[in-house]
Tab-separated table of C-alpha atoms and ligand atoms in Angstrom:
chain	number	residue	atom	x	y	z
A	580	MET	CA	71.973	-84.265	-121.628
A	581	GLU	CA	72.286	-85.489	-117.795
A	582	LYS	CA	74.085	-84.140	-114.926
A	583	ILE	CA	76.034	-86.430	-113.500
A	584	GLU	CA	78.614	-85.709	-110.373
A	585	GLN	CA	79.624	-81.884	-108.827
A	586	LEU	CA	83.453	-81.953	-110.080
A	587	TYR	CA	84.089	-78.194	-108.158
A	588	GLU	CA	82.162	-75.750	-106.060
A	589	GLY	CA	83.924	-72.514	-106.318
A	590	LYS	CA	82.980	-69.293	-104.741
A	591	ALA	CA	80.020	-68.136	-107.632
A	592	LYS	CA	79.606	-71.549	-109.149
A	593	LYS	CA	78.964	-75.213	-109.325
A	594	LEU	CA	80.657	-77.466	-112.129
A	595	TYR	CA	79.269	-80.679	-112.485
A	596	SER	CA	79.854	-83.498	-115.015
A	597	THR	CA	77.633	-84.557	-118.065
A	598	ASP	CA	77.225	-88.142	-120.105
A	599	ASP	CA	79.245	-85.735	-122.504
A	600	PRO	CA	83.234	-85.560	-121.494
A	601	ASP	CA	83.551	-82.208	-123.350
A	602	ILE	CA	80.007	-80.803	-121.898
A	603	LEU	CA	80.195	-78.887	-118.526
A	604	TRP	CA	76.929	-78.169	-116.376
A	605	VAL	CA	77.175	-74.743	-114.721
A	606	GLU	CA	75.435	-73.814	-111.367
A	607	TYR	CA	75.669	-69.943	-110.801
A	608	MET	CA	74.680	-69.404	-106.770
A	609	ASN	CA	73.677	-66.539	-105.168
A	610	GLN	CA	76.534	-66.314	-103.230
A	611	ALA	CA	78.485	-63.053	-103.498
A	612	THR	CA	82.124	-62.835	-102.140
A	613	ALA	CA	84.677	-60.205	-102.054
A	614	GLY	CA	88.087	-59.632	-100.982
A	615	ASN	CA	89.089	-63.464	-102.197
A	616	GLY	CA	86.267	-64.567	-100.023
A	617	GLU	CA	86.825	-62.854	-97.050
A	618	LYS	CA	83.450	-60.802	-97.539
A	619	LYS	CA	80.388	-63.663	-98.207
A	620	ALA	CA	76.615	-62.802	-98.551
A	621	GLN	CA	73.797	-65.104	-99.824
A	622	ILE	CA	71.827	-62.624	-102.508
A	623	GLU	CA	68.876	-63.925	-103.582
A	624	GLY	CA	68.281	-63.370	-107.466
A	625	LYS	CA	71.780	-63.108	-108.057
A	626	GLY	CA	72.960	-66.440	-109.506
A	627	SER	CA	69.877	-66.339	-112.035
A	628	LEU	CA	70.358	-62.521	-113.288
A	629	ASN	CA	74.659	-63.558	-113.867
A	630	ASN	CA	73.564	-66.688	-115.546
A	631	HIS	CA	71.211	-64.831	-117.692
A	632	ILE	CA	74.001	-61.900	-118.420
A	633	THR	CA	76.558	-63.837	-119.599
A	634	SER	CA	74.537	-65.856	-121.211
A	635	VAL	CA	73.419	-62.866	-123.516
A	636	ILE	CA	76.961	-61.220	-123.500
A	637	PHE	CA	78.673	-64.542	-125.224
A	638	ALA	CA	75.714	-64.167	-127.448
A	639	LEU	CA	76.516	-60.937	-128.535
A	640	LEU	CA	80.447	-61.963	-128.647
A	641	LYS	CA	79.501	-63.888	-130.951
A	642	ALA	CA	78.046	-61.799	-132.867
A	643	ARG	CA	80.912	-60.188	-133.174
A	644	GLY	CA	83.323	-62.911	-134.188
A	645	VAL	CA	84.495	-63.602	-130.845
A	646	ASN	CA	83.477	-67.153	-130.115
A	647	SER	CA	83.532	-68.721	-126.063
A	648	HIS	CA	82.984	-72.030	-124.099
A	649	PHE	CA	79.429	-70.973	-123.825
A	650	VAL	CA	76.892	-73.392	-125.210
A	651	LYS	CA	73.436	-73.066	-124.157
A	652	ARG	CA	71.415	-72.108	-121.004
A	653	ILE	CA	69.178	-74.360	-120.054
A	654	SER	CA	67.546	-73.156	-116.798
A	655	ASP	CA	67.170	-69.820	-114.969
A	656	THR	CA	70.581	-70.405	-113.124
A	657	GLU	CA	72.280	-72.971	-115.108
A	658	GLN	CA	74.153	-73.387	-118.692
A	659	LEU	CA	76.145	-75.667	-120.779
A	660	VAL	CA	79.696	-74.872	-121.682
A	661	ARG	CA	82.683	-76.746	-123.513
A	662	HIS	CA	84.838	-78.723	-120.690
A	663	MET	CA	88.000	-76.646	-120.533
A	664	THR	CA	91.683	-77.427	-119.339
A	665	MET	CA	91.918	-73.619	-117.560
A	666	PHE	CA	94.626	-71.253	-117.361
A	667	PRO	CA	95.046	-70.729	-114.018
A	668	LEU	CA	94.961	-67.161	-114.937
A	669	GLU	CA	93.151	-64.078	-114.154
A	670	ILE	CA	93.491	-62.240	-117.505
A	671	ILE	CA	92.390	-58.351	-116.480
A	672	MET	CA	91.670	-55.866	-119.183
A	673	ARG	CA	91.498	-52.144	-117.941
A	674	ASN	CA	90.487	-49.235	-120.030
A	675	THR	CA	89.815	-46.681	-116.953
A	676	ALA	CA	91.992	-46.747	-113.796
A	677	ALA	CA	89.759	-47.592	-110.813
A	678	GLY	CA	90.590	-50.379	-107.764
A	679	SER	CA	93.762	-51.721	-107.226
A	680	PHE	CA	95.406	-50.171	-109.844
A	681	ALA	CA	94.169	-46.872	-108.937
A	682	THR	CA	95.787	-47.770	-105.772
A	683	ARG	CA	98.528	-48.580	-106.988
A	684	TYR	CA	100.165	-46.484	-108.678
A	685	ASP	CA	97.638	-43.293	-106.882
A	686	VAL	CA	95.816	-42.778	-109.557
A	687	GLU	CA	92.580	-41.091	-108.890
A	688	GLU	CA	89.657	-43.331	-110.202
A	689	GLY	CA	88.115	-42.826	-113.584
A	690	THR	CA	91.020	-41.201	-115.082
A	691	ALA	CA	91.129	-42.496	-118.665
A	692	LEU	CA	93.628	-44.479	-119.849
A	693	LYS	CA	95.841	-43.167	-122.827
A	694	LYS	CA	95.715	-47.211	-124.199
A	695	PRO	CA	94.123	-50.692	-122.452
A	696	ILE	CA	96.027	-52.051	-119.951
A	697	LEU	CA	96.304	-56.184	-120.172
A	698	GLU	CA	97.502	-57.388	-116.911
A	699	PHE	CA	97.647	-61.131	-115.777
A	700	CYS	CA	97.428	-62.400	-112.141
A	701	VAL	CA	97.730	-66.384	-110.879
A	702	LYS	CA	94.657	-67.122	-110.099
A	703	SER	CA	95.365	-68.286	-106.493
A	704	ASP	CA	92.957	-67.496	-103.276
A	705	ASP	CA	95.692	-68.607	-100.566
A	706	LEU	CA	98.484	-66.065	-102.442
A	707	GLY	CA	95.913	-63.612	-102.898
A	708	ASP	CA	95.863	-63.913	-106.691
A	709	PRO	CA	99.516	-62.219	-107.367
A	710	PHE	CA	100.685	-60.350	-110.494
A	711	ILE	CA	102.601	-61.789	-112.706
A	712	ASN	CA	103.866	-60.525	-115.792
A	713	ASP	CA	104.637	-62.403	-119.520
A	714	ASP	CA	108.031	-63.680	-118.665
A	715	GLY	CA	106.763	-65.085	-115.378
A	716	ILE	CA	104.022	-67.304	-116.938
A	717	VAL	CA	105.800	-68.545	-119.408
A	718	ALA	CA	109.341	-69.500	-116.725
A	719	LEU	CA	106.413	-70.842	-114.257
A	720	GLY	CA	104.791	-73.051	-117.042
A	721	LEU	CA	101.597	-71.015	-116.623
A	722	ALA	CA	101.449	-71.117	-120.351
A	723	THR	CA	103.854	-71.227	-123.523
A	724	GLU	CA	105.175	-68.553	-125.149
A	725	ASP	CA	102.395	-69.170	-128.044
A	726	GLU	CA	99.933	-70.160	-125.601
A	727	LEU	CA	100.427	-66.432	-124.168
A	728	ALA	CA	100.445	-64.740	-127.263
A	729	GLU	CA	96.653	-66.297	-128.075
A	730	ILE	CA	95.515	-65.183	-124.613
A	731	SER	CA	96.844	-61.703	-125.301
A	732	ARG	CA	95.363	-61.541	-128.782
A	733	GLN	CA	92.020	-62.723	-127.565
A	734	ALA	CA	92.098	-60.688	-124.661
A	735	ARG	CA	92.287	-57.561	-126.790
A	736	ALA	CA	89.665	-58.942	-129.152
A	737	VAL	CA	87.021	-59.331	-125.944
A	738	ASN	CA	87.730	-56.091	-124.977
A	739	ASP	CA	87.182	-54.289	-128.479
A	740	ALA	CA	83.438	-56.362	-128.162
A	741	LEU	CA	82.556	-55.610	-124.996
A	742	LEU	CA	83.500	-51.821	-125.315
A	743	ASP	CA	81.546	-51.659	-128.521
A	744	ILE	CA	78.486	-53.790	-126.513
A	745	PHE	CA	78.667	-51.256	-123.496
A	746	LYS	CA	78.842	-48.334	-125.267
A	747	ALA	CA	75.523	-48.975	-127.244
A	748	ILE	CA	73.641	-49.342	-123.636
A	749	ASP	CA	74.783	-46.584	-122.050
A	750	VAL	CA	77.128	-48.136	-119.960
A	751	GLN	CA	81.024	-47.464	-119.427
A	752	LEU	CA	83.169	-50.543	-119.296
A	753	VAL	CA	86.036	-49.360	-116.820
A	754	ASP	CA	87.616	-53.110	-116.541
A	755	PHE	CA	87.117	-56.308	-116.333
A	756	LYS	CA	88.753	-60.114	-115.507
A	757	ILE	CA	88.026	-63.122	-118.090
A	758	GLU	CA	89.406	-66.425	-118.069
A	759	GLU	CA	90.536	-68.727	-120.557
A	760	GLY	CA	90.962	-72.381	-121.259
A	761	LYS	CA	92.247	-74.961	-124.116
A	762	THR	CA	89.442	-77.798	-125.261
A	763	SER	CA	90.475	-81.486	-125.703
A	764	ASP	CA	91.334	-80.616	-129.390
A	765	GLY	CA	93.753	-78.341	-128.451
A	766	ALA	CA	91.984	-74.935	-129.077
A	767	ILE	CA	92.363	-71.689	-126.991
A	768	LEU	CA	89.110	-70.460	-126.064
A	769	LEU	CA	87.248	-67.912	-123.569
A	770	ALA	CA	85.562	-69.630	-120.847
A	771	ASP	CA	84.172	-68.798	-116.959
A	772	GLU	CA	82.060	-65.969	-116.822
A	773	ILE	CA	81.764	-61.853	-117.906
A	774	THR	CA	79.127	-60.524	-115.529
A	775	PRO	CA	78.859	-57.360	-113.401
A	776	ASP	CA	80.769	-59.482	-110.698
A	777	THR	CA	83.982	-59.382	-113.467
A	778	CYS	CA	83.361	-56.114	-114.598
A	779	ARG	CA	83.253	-52.647	-113.738
A	780	LEU	CA	80.715	-50.591	-115.247
A	781	TRP	CA	79.639	-47.271	-114.934
A	782	ASP	CA	75.962	-45.651	-115.691
A	783	THR	CA	76.470	-43.202	-118.272
A	784	LYS	CA	73.031	-42.710	-118.306
A	785	GLU	CA	72.223	-40.379	-115.495
A	786	GLY	CA	74.304	-37.955	-115.820
A	787	SER	CA	74.668	-37.226	-112.203
A	788	GLY	CA	78.209	-36.271	-112.164
A	789	LYS	CA	79.097	-38.769	-110.044
A	790	ILE	CA	79.829	-42.482	-110.516
A	791	GLU	CA	77.073	-44.771	-110.882
A	792	HIS	CA	77.852	-48.406	-110.086
A	793	LEU	CA	76.041	-51.326	-112.185
A	794	ASP	CA	78.717	-53.759	-110.849
A	795	LYS	CA	79.918	-55.838	-107.732
A	796	ASP	CA	81.424	-52.210	-106.209
A	797	LEU	CA	77.969	-52.157	-104.803
A	798	PHE	CA	78.399	-54.868	-102.617
A	799	ARG	CA	82.358	-54.895	-102.209
A	800	ARG	CA	82.442	-51.147	-101.286
A	801	ASP	CA	78.627	-51.337	-99.520
A	802	LEU	CA	77.182	-48.934	-101.298
A	803	GLY	CA	73.704	-50.434	-102.014
A	804	ASN	CA	71.973	-53.454	-103.267
A	805	ILE	CA	73.451	-54.822	-106.292
A	806	ILE	CA	69.851	-56.526	-107.673
A	807	PRO	CA	68.386	-53.295	-109.055
A	808	ALA	CA	71.642	-52.620	-111.267
A	809	TYR	CA	71.932	-56.048	-112.270
A	810	GLU	CA	68.274	-56.352	-113.658
A	811	GLU	CA	69.106	-52.621	-115.366
A	812	ILE	CA	72.378	-54.278	-117.342
A	813	LEU	CA	70.435	-57.791	-118.105
A	814	THR	CA	67.461	-55.299	-119.543
A	815	ARG	CA	69.481	-53.137	-121.479
A	816	LEU	CA	71.707	-56.331	-123.148
A	817	LYS	CA	68.416	-57.599	-123.583
A	818	ASN	CA	67.081	-55.135	-125.828
A	819	LEU	CA	70.574	-54.660	-127.546
A	820	ALA	CA	70.129	-58.156	-128.629
A	821	ALA	CA	66.888	-57.903	-130.071
A	822	LYS	CA	67.747	-54.906	-131.365
A	823	GLU	CA	70.667	-56.707	-132.986
A	824	GLY	CA	68.569	-59.862	-134.108
A	825	VAL	CA	70.752	-62.188	-131.919
A	826	GLU	CA	68.705	-65.050	-130.763
A	827	LEU	CA	68.468	-65.718	-127.004
A	828	ASP	CA	67.276	-69.064	-125.644
B	1513	LIG	P1	86.341	-69.333	-108.298
B	1513	LIG	O1	87.280	-70.834	-108.610
B	1513	LIG	O2	87.126	-68.279	-108.475
B	1513	LIG	O3	85.976	-69.222	-106.958
B	1513	LIG	P2	83.630	-69.644	-109.605
B	1513	LIG	O4	82.900	-70.113	-108.300
B	1513	LIG	O5	83.160	-68.895	-110.722
B	1513	LIG	O6	84.794	-69.239	-109.158
B	1513	LIG	O7	84.168	-71.148	-110.246
B	1513	LIG	C1	84.034	-71.669	-111.284
B	1513	LIG	C2	85.451	-72.470	-111.629
B	1513	LIG	O8	84.967	-73.144	-112.755
B	1513	LIG	C3	86.609	-71.369	-111.661
B	1513	LIG	O9	87.569	-72.074	-111.098
B	1513	LIG	C4	86.577	-71.520	-113.370
B	1513	LIG	O10	88.137	-71.283	-113.655
B	1513	LIG	C5	86.523	-72.539	-113.616
B	1513	LIG	N1	86.045	-72.627	-115.123
B	1513	LIG	C6	85.268	-71.911	-115.801
B	1513	LIG	N2	84.786	-72.272	-117.178
B	1513	LIG	C7	85.181	-73.373	-117.179
B	1513	LIG	C8	85.177	-74.429	-118.672
B	1513	LIG	N3	84.455	-74.279	-119.661
B	1513	LIG	N4	85.911	-75.257	-118.149
B	1513	LIG	C9	86.552	-76.000	-117.009
B	1513	LIG	N5	86.454	-75.128	-115.971
B	1513	LIG	C10	85.897	-74.135	-116.184
B	1514	LIG	N1	88.277	-58.770	-110.997
B	1514	LIG	C1	87.383	-60.078	-110.603
B	1514	LIG	N2	87.940	-61.177	-110.206
B	1514	LIG	C2	89.415	-60.942	-109.340
B	1514	LIG	C3	89.435	-59.933	-108.956
B	1514	LIG	C4	89.237	-58.902	-110.078
B	1514	LIG	O1	86.577	-60.427	-111.589
B	1514	LIG	O2	89.407	-62.090	-108.256
B	1514	LIG	C5	87.438	-58.107	-111.947
B	1514	LIG	C6	87.324	-56.680	-110.841
B	1514	LIG	O3	85.925	-57.100	-110.765
B	1514	LIG	C7	87.368	-55.672	-111.987
B	1514	LIG	C8	88.966	-56.202	-112.605
B	1514	LIG	O4	88.640	-57.199	-112.492
B	1514	LIG	O5	86.579	-55.416	-113.099
B	1514	LIG	C9	89.882	-55.478	-112.030
B	1514	LIG	O6	89.678	-55.916	-110.580
B	1514	LIG	P1	90.494	-55.074	-109.500
B	1514	LIG	O7	92.331	-55.759	-110.050
B	1514	LIG	O8	90.882	-53.253	-109.934
B	1514	LIG	O9	90.902	-55.482	-108.195
B	1514	LIG	P2	90.043	-54.990	-106.987
B	1514	LIG	O10	89.786	-53.705	-106.975
B	1514	LIG	O11	88.532	-55.718	-107.429
B	1514	LIG	O12	90.391	-55.886	-105.572
């Protein structure tokens, strides 16, 4: 497989075309951003960790019957994925109140939710990723009614599988963001990344009583270095994959 030309540079990844129009070459960068890019830093090792973490998670999801765009990890910082037309949506699932949800409704961070909440935001840095409901998505043509039903079904299936995965490694899956796209033959699939940049992950192993963040809130809230936390997540996920006999590259 050959890398041909850069198609896009985002806040965390670069996308390249390949000699196969259905395959993209993705490079994970060390850049960390928060607040839609207002806070920025280069963190040595982050690109490699996220590339490895999302690759293991996609493999663990596949073993649970959840398919994704992931094809293969090809180096420490690069992977091949299926080339999709993305829905311009941030698809957020919440199991525990935290972040903007806790602020919006003045709920204490850490409050268990009686059911998982599926939320959508329009993916737009300029607009600050505004919240949108199902009718808004269909009315603006961001997805059809049928596409939205399938996206929602998949988001809940991803949540069920991720809850199972993180529980097995003593981590509370508080909330996360995914993206979905459509392949050239019209299949809707989970895409982008699932990493501690896009999930809130709280350690339940230490039992110190206070929340131990193993995610990007360490960076967003200036709570400490993300690298040891991301390394811990990767080690635990790899151990789980080995235990389950899930093959990694
Ligand atoms: P952002 O665009 O938010 O700054 P990234 O730096 O992570 O984020 O860039 C990755 C981009 O790649 C995102 O815009 C995402 O929607 C897009 N993307 C993710 N997976 C695929 C895929 N399989 N096909 C096409 N685009 C994808
Ligand atoms: N999230 C993300 N990208 C975004 C916004 C949110 O990956 O642009 C993730 C975030 O890491 C968290 C979840 O989505 O796991 C919910 O985030 P929230 O809406 O609470 O936003 P925040 O408090 O991060 O602004």
